XYZ file of C-alpha atoms in Angstrom:
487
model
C -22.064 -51.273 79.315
C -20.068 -48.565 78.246
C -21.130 -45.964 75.690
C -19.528 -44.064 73.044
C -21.338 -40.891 74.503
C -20.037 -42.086 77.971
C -16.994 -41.725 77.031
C -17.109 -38.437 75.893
C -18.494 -37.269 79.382
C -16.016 -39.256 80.870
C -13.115 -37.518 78.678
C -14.570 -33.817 79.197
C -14.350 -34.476 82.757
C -10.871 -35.208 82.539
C -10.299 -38.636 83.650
C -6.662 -39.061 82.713
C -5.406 -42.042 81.275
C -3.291 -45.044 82.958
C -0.058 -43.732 80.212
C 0.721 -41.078 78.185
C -1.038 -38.307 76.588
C -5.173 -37.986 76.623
C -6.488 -40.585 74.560
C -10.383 -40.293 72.203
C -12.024 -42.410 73.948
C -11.789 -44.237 77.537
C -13.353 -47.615 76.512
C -10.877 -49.605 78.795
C -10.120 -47.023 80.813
C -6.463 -47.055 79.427
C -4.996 -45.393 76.220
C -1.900 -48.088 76.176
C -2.624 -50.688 75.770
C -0.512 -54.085 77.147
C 2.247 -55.516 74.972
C 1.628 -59.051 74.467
C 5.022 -60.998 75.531
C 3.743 -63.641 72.219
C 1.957 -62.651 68.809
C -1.789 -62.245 69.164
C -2.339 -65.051 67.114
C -0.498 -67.476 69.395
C -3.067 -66.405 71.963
C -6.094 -66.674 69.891
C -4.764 -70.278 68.663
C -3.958 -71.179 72.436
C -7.477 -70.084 73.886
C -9.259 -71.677 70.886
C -7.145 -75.037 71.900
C -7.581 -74.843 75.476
C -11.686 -74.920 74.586
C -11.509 -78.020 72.456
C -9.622 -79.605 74.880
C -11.945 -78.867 77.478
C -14.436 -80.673 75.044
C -12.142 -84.038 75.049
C -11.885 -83.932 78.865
C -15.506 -83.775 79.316
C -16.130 -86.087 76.929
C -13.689 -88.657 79.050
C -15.502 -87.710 82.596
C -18.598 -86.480 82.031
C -20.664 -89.799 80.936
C -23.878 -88.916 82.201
C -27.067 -85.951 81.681
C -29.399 -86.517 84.322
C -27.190 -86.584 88.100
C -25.518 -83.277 86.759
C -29.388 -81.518 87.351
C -29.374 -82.691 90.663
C -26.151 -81.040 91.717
C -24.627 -80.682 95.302
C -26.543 -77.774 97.857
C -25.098 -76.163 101.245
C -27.593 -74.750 103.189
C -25.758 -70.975 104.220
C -29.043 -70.417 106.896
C -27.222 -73.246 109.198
C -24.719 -70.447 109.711
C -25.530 -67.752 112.201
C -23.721 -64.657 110.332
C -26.038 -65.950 106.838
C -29.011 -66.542 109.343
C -28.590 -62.756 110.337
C -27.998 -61.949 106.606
C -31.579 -63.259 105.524
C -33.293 -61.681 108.540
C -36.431 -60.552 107.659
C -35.258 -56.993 109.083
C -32.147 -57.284 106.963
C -34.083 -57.594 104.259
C -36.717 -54.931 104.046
C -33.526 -52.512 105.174
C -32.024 -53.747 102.058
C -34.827 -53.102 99.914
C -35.657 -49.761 101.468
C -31.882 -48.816 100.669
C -32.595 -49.711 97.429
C -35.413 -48.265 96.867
C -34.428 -45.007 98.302
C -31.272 -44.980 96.455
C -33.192 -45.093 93.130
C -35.288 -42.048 94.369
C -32.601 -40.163 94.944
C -30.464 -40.754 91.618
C -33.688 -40.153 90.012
C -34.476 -37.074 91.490
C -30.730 -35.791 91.280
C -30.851 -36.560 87.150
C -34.352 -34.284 86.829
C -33.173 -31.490 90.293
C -28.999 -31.807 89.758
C -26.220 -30.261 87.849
C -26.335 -31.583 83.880
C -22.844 -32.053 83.931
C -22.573 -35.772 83.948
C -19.350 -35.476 85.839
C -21.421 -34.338 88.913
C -24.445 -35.594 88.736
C -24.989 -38.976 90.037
C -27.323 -40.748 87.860
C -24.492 -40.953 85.343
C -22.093 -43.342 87.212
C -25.433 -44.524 89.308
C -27.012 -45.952 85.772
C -24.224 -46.934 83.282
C -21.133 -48.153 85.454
C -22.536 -48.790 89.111
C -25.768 -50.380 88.052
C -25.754 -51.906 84.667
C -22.168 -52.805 85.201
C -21.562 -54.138 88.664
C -24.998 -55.389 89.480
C -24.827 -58.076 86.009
C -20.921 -58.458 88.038
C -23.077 -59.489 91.434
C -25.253 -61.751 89.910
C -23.169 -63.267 87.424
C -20.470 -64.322 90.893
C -22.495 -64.580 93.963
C -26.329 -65.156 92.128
C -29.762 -62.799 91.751
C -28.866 -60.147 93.716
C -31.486 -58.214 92.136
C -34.516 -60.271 93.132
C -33.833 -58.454 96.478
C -33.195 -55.010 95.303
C -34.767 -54.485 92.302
C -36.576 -50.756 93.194
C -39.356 -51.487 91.115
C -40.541 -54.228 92.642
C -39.757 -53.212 96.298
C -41.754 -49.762 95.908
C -44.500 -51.359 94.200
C -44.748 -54.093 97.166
C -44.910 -50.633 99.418
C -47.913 -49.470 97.435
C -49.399 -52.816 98.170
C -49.442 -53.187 101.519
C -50.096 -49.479 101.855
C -53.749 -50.303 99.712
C -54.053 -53.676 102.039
C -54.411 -51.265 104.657
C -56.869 -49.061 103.031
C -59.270 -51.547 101.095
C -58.719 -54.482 103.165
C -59.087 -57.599 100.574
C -58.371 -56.143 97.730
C -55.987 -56.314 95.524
C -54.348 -53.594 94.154
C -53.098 -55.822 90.752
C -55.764 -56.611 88.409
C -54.031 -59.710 88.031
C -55.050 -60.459 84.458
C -53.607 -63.572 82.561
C -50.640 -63.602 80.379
C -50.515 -66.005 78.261
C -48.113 -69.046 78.463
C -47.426 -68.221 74.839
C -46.004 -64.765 75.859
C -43.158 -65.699 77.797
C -40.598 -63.160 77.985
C -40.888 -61.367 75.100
C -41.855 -58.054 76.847
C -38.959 -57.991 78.697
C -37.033 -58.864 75.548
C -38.683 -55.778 73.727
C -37.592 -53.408 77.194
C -34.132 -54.903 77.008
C -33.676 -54.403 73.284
C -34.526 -50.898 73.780
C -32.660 -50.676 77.082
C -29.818 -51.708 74.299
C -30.275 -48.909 71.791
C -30.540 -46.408 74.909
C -26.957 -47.351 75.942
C -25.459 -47.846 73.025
C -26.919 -45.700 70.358
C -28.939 -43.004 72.166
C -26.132 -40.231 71.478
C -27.288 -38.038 74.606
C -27.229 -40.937 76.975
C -24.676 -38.958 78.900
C -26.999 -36.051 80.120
C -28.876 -36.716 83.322
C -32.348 -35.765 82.675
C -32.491 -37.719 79.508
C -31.352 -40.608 82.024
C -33.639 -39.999 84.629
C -36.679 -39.071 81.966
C -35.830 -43.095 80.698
C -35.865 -44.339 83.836
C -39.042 -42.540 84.173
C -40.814 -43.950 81.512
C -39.193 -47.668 82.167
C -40.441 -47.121 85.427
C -44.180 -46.205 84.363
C -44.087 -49.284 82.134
C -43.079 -51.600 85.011
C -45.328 -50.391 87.210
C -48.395 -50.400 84.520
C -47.465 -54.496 83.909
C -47.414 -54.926 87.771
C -51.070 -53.436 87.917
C -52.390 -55.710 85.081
C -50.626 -58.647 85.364
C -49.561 -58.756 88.855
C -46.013 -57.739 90.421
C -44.688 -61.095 90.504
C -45.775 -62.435 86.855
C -44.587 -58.857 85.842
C -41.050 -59.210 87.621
C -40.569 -62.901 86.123
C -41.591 -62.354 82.779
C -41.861 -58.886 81.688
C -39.460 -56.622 83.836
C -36.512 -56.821 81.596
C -33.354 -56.495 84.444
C -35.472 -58.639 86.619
C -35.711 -61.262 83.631
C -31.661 -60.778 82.364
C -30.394 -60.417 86.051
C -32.065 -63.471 87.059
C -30.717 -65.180 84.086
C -26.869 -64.046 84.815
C -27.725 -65.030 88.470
C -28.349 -69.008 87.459
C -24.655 -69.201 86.777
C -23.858 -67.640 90.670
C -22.603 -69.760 93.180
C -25.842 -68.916 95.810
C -29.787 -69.591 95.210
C -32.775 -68.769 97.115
C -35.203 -71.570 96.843
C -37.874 -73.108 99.278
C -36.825 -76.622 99.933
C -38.663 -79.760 101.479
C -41.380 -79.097 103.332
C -41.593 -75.425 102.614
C -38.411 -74.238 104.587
C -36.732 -71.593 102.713
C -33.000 -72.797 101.482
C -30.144 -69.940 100.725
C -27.261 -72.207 99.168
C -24.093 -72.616 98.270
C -23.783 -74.717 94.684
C -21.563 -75.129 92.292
C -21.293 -72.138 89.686
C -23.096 -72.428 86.218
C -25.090 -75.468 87.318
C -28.324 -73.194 87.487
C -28.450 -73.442 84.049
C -29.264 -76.638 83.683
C -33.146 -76.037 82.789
C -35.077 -79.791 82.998
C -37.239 -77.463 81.253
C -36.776 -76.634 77.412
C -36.909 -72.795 77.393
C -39.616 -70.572 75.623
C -38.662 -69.259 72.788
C -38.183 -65.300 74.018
C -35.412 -66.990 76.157
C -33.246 -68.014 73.094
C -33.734 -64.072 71.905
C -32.846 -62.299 74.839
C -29.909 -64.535 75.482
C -29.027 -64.068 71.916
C -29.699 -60.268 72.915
C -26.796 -60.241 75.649
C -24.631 -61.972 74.019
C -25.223 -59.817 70.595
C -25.221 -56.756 72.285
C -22.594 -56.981 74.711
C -19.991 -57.843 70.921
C -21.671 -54.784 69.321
C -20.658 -52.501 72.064
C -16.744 -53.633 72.041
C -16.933 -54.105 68.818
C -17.886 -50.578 68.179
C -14.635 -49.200 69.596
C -12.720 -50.605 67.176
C -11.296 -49.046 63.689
C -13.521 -51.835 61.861
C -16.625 -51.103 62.963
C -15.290 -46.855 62.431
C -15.109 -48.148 58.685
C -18.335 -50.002 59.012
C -20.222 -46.653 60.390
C -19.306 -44.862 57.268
C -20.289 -47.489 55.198
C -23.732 -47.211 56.755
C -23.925 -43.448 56.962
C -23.953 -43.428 53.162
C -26.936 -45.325 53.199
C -28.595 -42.563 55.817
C -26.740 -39.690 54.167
C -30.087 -38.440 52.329
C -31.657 -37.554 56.221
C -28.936 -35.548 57.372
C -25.358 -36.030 59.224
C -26.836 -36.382 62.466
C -29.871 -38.701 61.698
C -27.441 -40.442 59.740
C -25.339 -41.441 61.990
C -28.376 -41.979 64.427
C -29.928 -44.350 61.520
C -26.866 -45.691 60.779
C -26.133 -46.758 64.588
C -29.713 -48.215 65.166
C -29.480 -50.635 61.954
C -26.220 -51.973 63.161
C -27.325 -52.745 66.598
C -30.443 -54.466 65.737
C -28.705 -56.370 62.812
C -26.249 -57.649 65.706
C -28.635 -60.116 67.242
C -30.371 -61.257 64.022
C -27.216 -62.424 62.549
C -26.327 -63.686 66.086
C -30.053 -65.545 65.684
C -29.220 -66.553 62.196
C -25.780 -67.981 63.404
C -27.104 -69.673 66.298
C -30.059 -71.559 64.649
C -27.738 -73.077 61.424
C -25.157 -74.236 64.290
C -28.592 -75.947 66.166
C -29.222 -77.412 62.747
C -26.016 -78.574 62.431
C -26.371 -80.153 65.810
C -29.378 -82.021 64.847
C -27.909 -83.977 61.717
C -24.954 -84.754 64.289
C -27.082 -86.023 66.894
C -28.506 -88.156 64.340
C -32.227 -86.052 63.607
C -33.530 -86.689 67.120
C -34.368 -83.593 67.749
C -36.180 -80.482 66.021
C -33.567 -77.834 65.518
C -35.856 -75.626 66.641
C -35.996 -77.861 70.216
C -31.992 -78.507 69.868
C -32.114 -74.276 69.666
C -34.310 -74.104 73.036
C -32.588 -76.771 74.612
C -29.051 -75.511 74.314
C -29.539 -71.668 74.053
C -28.520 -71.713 78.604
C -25.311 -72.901 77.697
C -24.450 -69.659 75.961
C -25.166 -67.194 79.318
C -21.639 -68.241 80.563
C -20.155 -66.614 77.265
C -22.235 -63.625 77.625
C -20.855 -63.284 81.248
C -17.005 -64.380 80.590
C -17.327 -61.279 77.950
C -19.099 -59.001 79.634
C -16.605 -59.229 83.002
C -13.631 -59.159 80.148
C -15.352 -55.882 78.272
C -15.824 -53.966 81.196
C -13.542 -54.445 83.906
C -11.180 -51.523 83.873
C -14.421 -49.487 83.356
C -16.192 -50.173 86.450
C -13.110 -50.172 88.982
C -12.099 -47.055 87.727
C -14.225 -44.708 86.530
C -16.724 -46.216 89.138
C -15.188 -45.238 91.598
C -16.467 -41.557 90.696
C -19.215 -43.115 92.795
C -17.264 -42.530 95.951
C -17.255 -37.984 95.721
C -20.962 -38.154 94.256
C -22.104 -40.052 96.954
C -21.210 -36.943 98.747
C -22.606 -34.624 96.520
C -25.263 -36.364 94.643
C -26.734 -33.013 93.106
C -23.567 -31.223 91.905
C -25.046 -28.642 94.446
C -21.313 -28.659 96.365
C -22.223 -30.576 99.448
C -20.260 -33.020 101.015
C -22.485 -34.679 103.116
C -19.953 -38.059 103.807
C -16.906 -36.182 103.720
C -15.432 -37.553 100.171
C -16.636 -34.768 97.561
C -12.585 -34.224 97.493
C -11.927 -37.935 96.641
C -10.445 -38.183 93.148
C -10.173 -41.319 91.022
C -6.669 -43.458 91.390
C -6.501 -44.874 87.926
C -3.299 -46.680 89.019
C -6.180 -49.080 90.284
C -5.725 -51.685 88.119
C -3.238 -52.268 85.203
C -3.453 -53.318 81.687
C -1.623 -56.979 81.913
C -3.582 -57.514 85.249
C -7.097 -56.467 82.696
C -5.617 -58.445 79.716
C -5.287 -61.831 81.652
C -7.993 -61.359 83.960
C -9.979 -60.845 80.131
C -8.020 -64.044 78.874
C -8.932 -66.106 81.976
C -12.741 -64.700 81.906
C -13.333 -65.524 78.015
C -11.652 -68.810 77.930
C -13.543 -69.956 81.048
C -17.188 -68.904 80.200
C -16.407 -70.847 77.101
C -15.195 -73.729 78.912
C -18.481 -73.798 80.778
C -20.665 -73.286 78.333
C -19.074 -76.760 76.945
C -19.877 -78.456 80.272
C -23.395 -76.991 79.915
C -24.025 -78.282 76.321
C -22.339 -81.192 76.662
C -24.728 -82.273 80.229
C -27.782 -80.897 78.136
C -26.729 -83.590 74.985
C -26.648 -86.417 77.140
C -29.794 -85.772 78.710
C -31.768 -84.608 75.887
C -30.220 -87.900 73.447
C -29.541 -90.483 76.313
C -26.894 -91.836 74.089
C -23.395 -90.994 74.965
C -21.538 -91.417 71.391
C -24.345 -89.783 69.783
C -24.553 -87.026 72.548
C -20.530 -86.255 72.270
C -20.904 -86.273 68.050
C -23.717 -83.946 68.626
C -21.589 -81.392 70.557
C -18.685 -80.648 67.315
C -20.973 -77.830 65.646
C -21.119 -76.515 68.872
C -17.511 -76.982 69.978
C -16.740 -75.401 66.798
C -19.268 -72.256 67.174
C -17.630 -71.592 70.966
C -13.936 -72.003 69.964
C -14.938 -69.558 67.144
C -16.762 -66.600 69.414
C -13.795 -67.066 71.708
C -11.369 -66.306 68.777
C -13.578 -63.425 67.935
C -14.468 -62.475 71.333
C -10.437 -61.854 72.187
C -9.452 -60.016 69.054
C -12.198 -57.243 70.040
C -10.249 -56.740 72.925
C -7.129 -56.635 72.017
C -7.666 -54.251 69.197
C -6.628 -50.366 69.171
C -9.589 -48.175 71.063
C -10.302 -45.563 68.168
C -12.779 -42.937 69.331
C-alpha cells in the first residue's frame, strides 16, 4: 500500500512525474491524469451494468452449488520443468533466499543511510513486499507459504535444537482455542494497517526495521507457544491475509489421494469456495482488506483532505501534530466498522430474500469469501503504477543496499524509466481489474446461495442485496480512482 509519508520520500527523492511540472504527491505515480474519451459517469453507469449483467448470466448457467466445490485440477508435478520447480533443493534455496533477504533489509534499515531513497528497506517493505507479494498470490496462489522469513528461520532454529536435544521440541505447543481463530492475526494486520497508513514516519528506515523487529519478536513468541504451524495459519497476520489472496490464484499446493503431494493448475477464484462456514475473525479481516485498502485511495483525494480537517478540530485541544495523528487513527479504524456495519445489514437483507433460512449472522460467514476478489480487483487497480515504477528503485538498491555507495551487481547507476507504463494503459487495466473482481465475487456468492439454500429461485432472489452492495462498491471503488491526487 502506498503511504502519504511514502510519498513524501518518494517526492524528496525526486522521482519525476509521467507529465508536466512536480506534482504533491505520487499516489499513482503520475501527476496527469488520463482524459476519459466519455463522461465519468458513463463509465461508472457502464461498469455498474456490466456487474448486474454478470448476475443475469449466472443466474441462466450457473444452476447448481455443490459440483462448483469440486472444480477441475492439473497436476503441474507431471511436468519435468514444475517437477524441478518443487525440488526439495529448490525449495530450501528459495526459503534461504528469503530468509536471507529479510536479514539483510533488516539490517540495512537499523546499519544504512536514513535517507529512504537509499536505503533498501523502504522499497523492500512498502512497494516490493506488501505490494507485489499480495500481486503473486492474488495471480499465481500462496507464494508466501514458501517464503514467508518468519517461518523459514524459525524452522532453522528447529532443526538446529533437533540436533541438540534430540526429541524435543522446541514449541511448547500449547492449545489455542477453536474459538480464537484468527483474530490475532486480525489484531497484527489492523496494526500492520495504521503502520502504513497513519504512522507519519513510516518512511524512515529504522522505524521500519524497529517494526519489523517487534512483528518479528511477536511471531516468533506465538511459534514457541503455540507451535510454528498453528502460529503461521492462524496468528501470523501476512501468512493468514496472503494465504487468503492466494485462494483466488490459479495454483495450490495440496496433498492428494493417497498422500502424494499435488501442485495444480485450477481455475482462478474457485479456492474460495469454503464447504466450511468461516470463523468469525475471517469476516473481520476480510472486511479489514477490503476497508483498508478504500481508506488508503480514498485518502488521496480532496474529500477525505476536507474530512481530515473536520476531524482535526475534534483533536485540536492535543496539539497540531497529535491532531492530525488522532485524527488519522479514528478514520482508519472507523473504515472497517462501517465496512462491518454495511456488510452485516446487506447479510440481513440477504436473509429475508432467501426467505429466513439462514441466521444473518451464518449468511455473513457464509458469504464474507466472495468479497476477497473485490479486495484484490482494487488493490491491483490502486497500486499498479506504484509498484512498476517506483519499484523499480529496487533494481540500484539491490546494488547498494546500505546507501554505503557500493555497487556490488553493477546497477547503483540504474535510474527509474517512468515512461514504464502510461495513464490510459493504468486507467483500463484499473477498469478491467475492478469490474472483474466484482464479477467474481458474483460467481462466488451466487455458487455459495445455491449450496447453502438448495433452492435455485430462492438462491438467485437471495443474491439482489448483494448484487446491489457489489454494483455499489464498484461505483465507489472507480470514482476513488479517477479523482484528482491532492497531497
Amino acid at each position: 500500500m502506498r503511504r502519504r509519508a511514502a510519498k513524501r520520500w518518494l517526492a524528496a527523492g525526486g522521482a519525476v512525474l509521467a507529465w508536466g511540472a512536480p506534482a504533491p504527491a505520487l499516489a499513482h505515480a503520475f501527476e496527469k491524469r488520463y482524459d476519459l474519451p466519455i463522461p465519468l459517469e458513463m463509465f461508472l453507469a457502464g461498469a455498474g451494468l456490466a456487474v448486474a449483467l454478470s448476475f443475469i448470466v449466472m443466474g441462466f448457467f450457473v444452476r447448481s452449488g455443490g459440483r462448483h466445490f469440486d472444480y477441475p485440477r492439473f497436476d503441474l508435478l507431471r511436468l519435468a520443468p514444475f517437477r524441478l520447480l518443487a525440488h526439495r533443493s529448490v525449495r530450501l534455496a528459495a526459503r534461504g533466499f528469503s530468509a536471507a533477504a529479510f536479514l539483510l533489509i533488516l539490517l540495512a534499515g537499523f546499519l544504512g543511510e536514513q535517507n529512504p531513497m537509499r536505503n533498501i528497506i523502504t522499497t523492500a517493505v512498502w512497494i516490493v513486499w506488501w505490494v507485489g507479494m499480495a500481486y503473486v498470490c492474488s495471480l499465481l496462489g500462496d507464494a508466501w507459504s514458501l517464503l514467508n522469513p518468519w517461518g523459514s528461520l524459525f524452522a532453522g532454529a528447529e532443526a538446529l535444537h533437533r540436533r541438540l536435544r534430540p526429541g524435543a521440541p522446541l514449541s511448547l505447543n500449547l492449545p489455542l482455542p477453536a474459538r480464537v481463530g484468527s483474530w490475532p492475526a486480525a489484531a497484527l494486520f489492523l496494526w500492520f494497517a495504521w503502520a502504513e497508513i497513519g504512522w507519519q514516519n513510516n518512511f524512515v528506515p529504522a522505524n521500519i526495521a524497529f517494526a519489523a523487529g517487534v512483528y518479528s519478536l511477536i511471531t516468533w513468541g506465538g511459534m514457541l507457544l503455540f507451535g510454528r504451524e498453528e502460529w503461521l495459519r492462524r496468528g501470523e497476520a501476512f501468512a493468514v491475509v496472503f494465504g487468503l489472496l492466494g485462494r483466488f490464484g490459479v495454483t495450490e499446493a495440496r496433498t492428494g489421494p493417497g498422500g502424494r503431494r499435488e501442485w495444480n493448475l485450477r481455475p482462478p477464484a474457485v479456492g474460495l469456495l469454503a464447504k466450511e462456514v468461516p470463523h468469525p475473525s475471517a469476516v473481520a479481516l476480510v472486511l479489514m482488506v477490503l476497508a483498508t485498502v478504500t481508506f488508503d485511495g480514498f485518502t488521496e483525494t480532496a474529500q477525505w483532505q476536507g474530512l481530515r480537517t473536520r476531524l482535526f478540530d475534534l483533536f485540536a485541544w492535543l496539539g497540531a501534530r497529535t491532531a492530525f495523528q488522532m485524527a488519522d487513527a479514528f478514520a482508519l479504524c472507523a473504515a472497517p466498522a462501517i465496512f462491518f456495519l454495511v456488510y452485516l445489514l446487506f447479510a440481513w437483507l440477504v436473509r429475508l430474500a432467501g426467505g429466513r433460512v439462514l441466521p444473518a449472522g451464518e449468511v455473513a460467514r457464509r458469504f464474507v469469501f466472495s468479497l476477497v476478489p473485490i479486495a484484490i480487483g482494487y488493490h491491483l487497480a490502486h497500486y499498479f503504477s506504484y509498484l512498476f515504477i517506483q519499484g523499480q528503485r529496487l533494481i540500484p538498491l539491490a546494488s547498494d543496499p546500505f546507501g554505503w555507495g557500493w555497487n556490488l551487481l553493477g546497477t547503483a547507476g540504474y535510474e527509474v524509466d517512468i515512461g514504464i507504463v502510461e495513464a490510459r494503459l493504468v486507467w483500463n487495466l484499473s477498469l478491467a481489474a475492478i469490474v472483474l473482481g466484482h464479477i467474481f465475487a458474483v460467481y462466488l456468492a451466487h455458487v455459495v446461495a445455491l449450496g447453502a439454500l438448495k433452492d435455485r429461485r430462492l438462491a438467485l432472489r437471495s443474491q439482489y442485496p448483494m448484487l446491489v452492495l457489489m454494483v455499489g462498491y464498484t461505483v465507489l471503488s472507480l470514482w476513488i480512482i479517477a479523482q484528482p491526487i491532492v497531497g
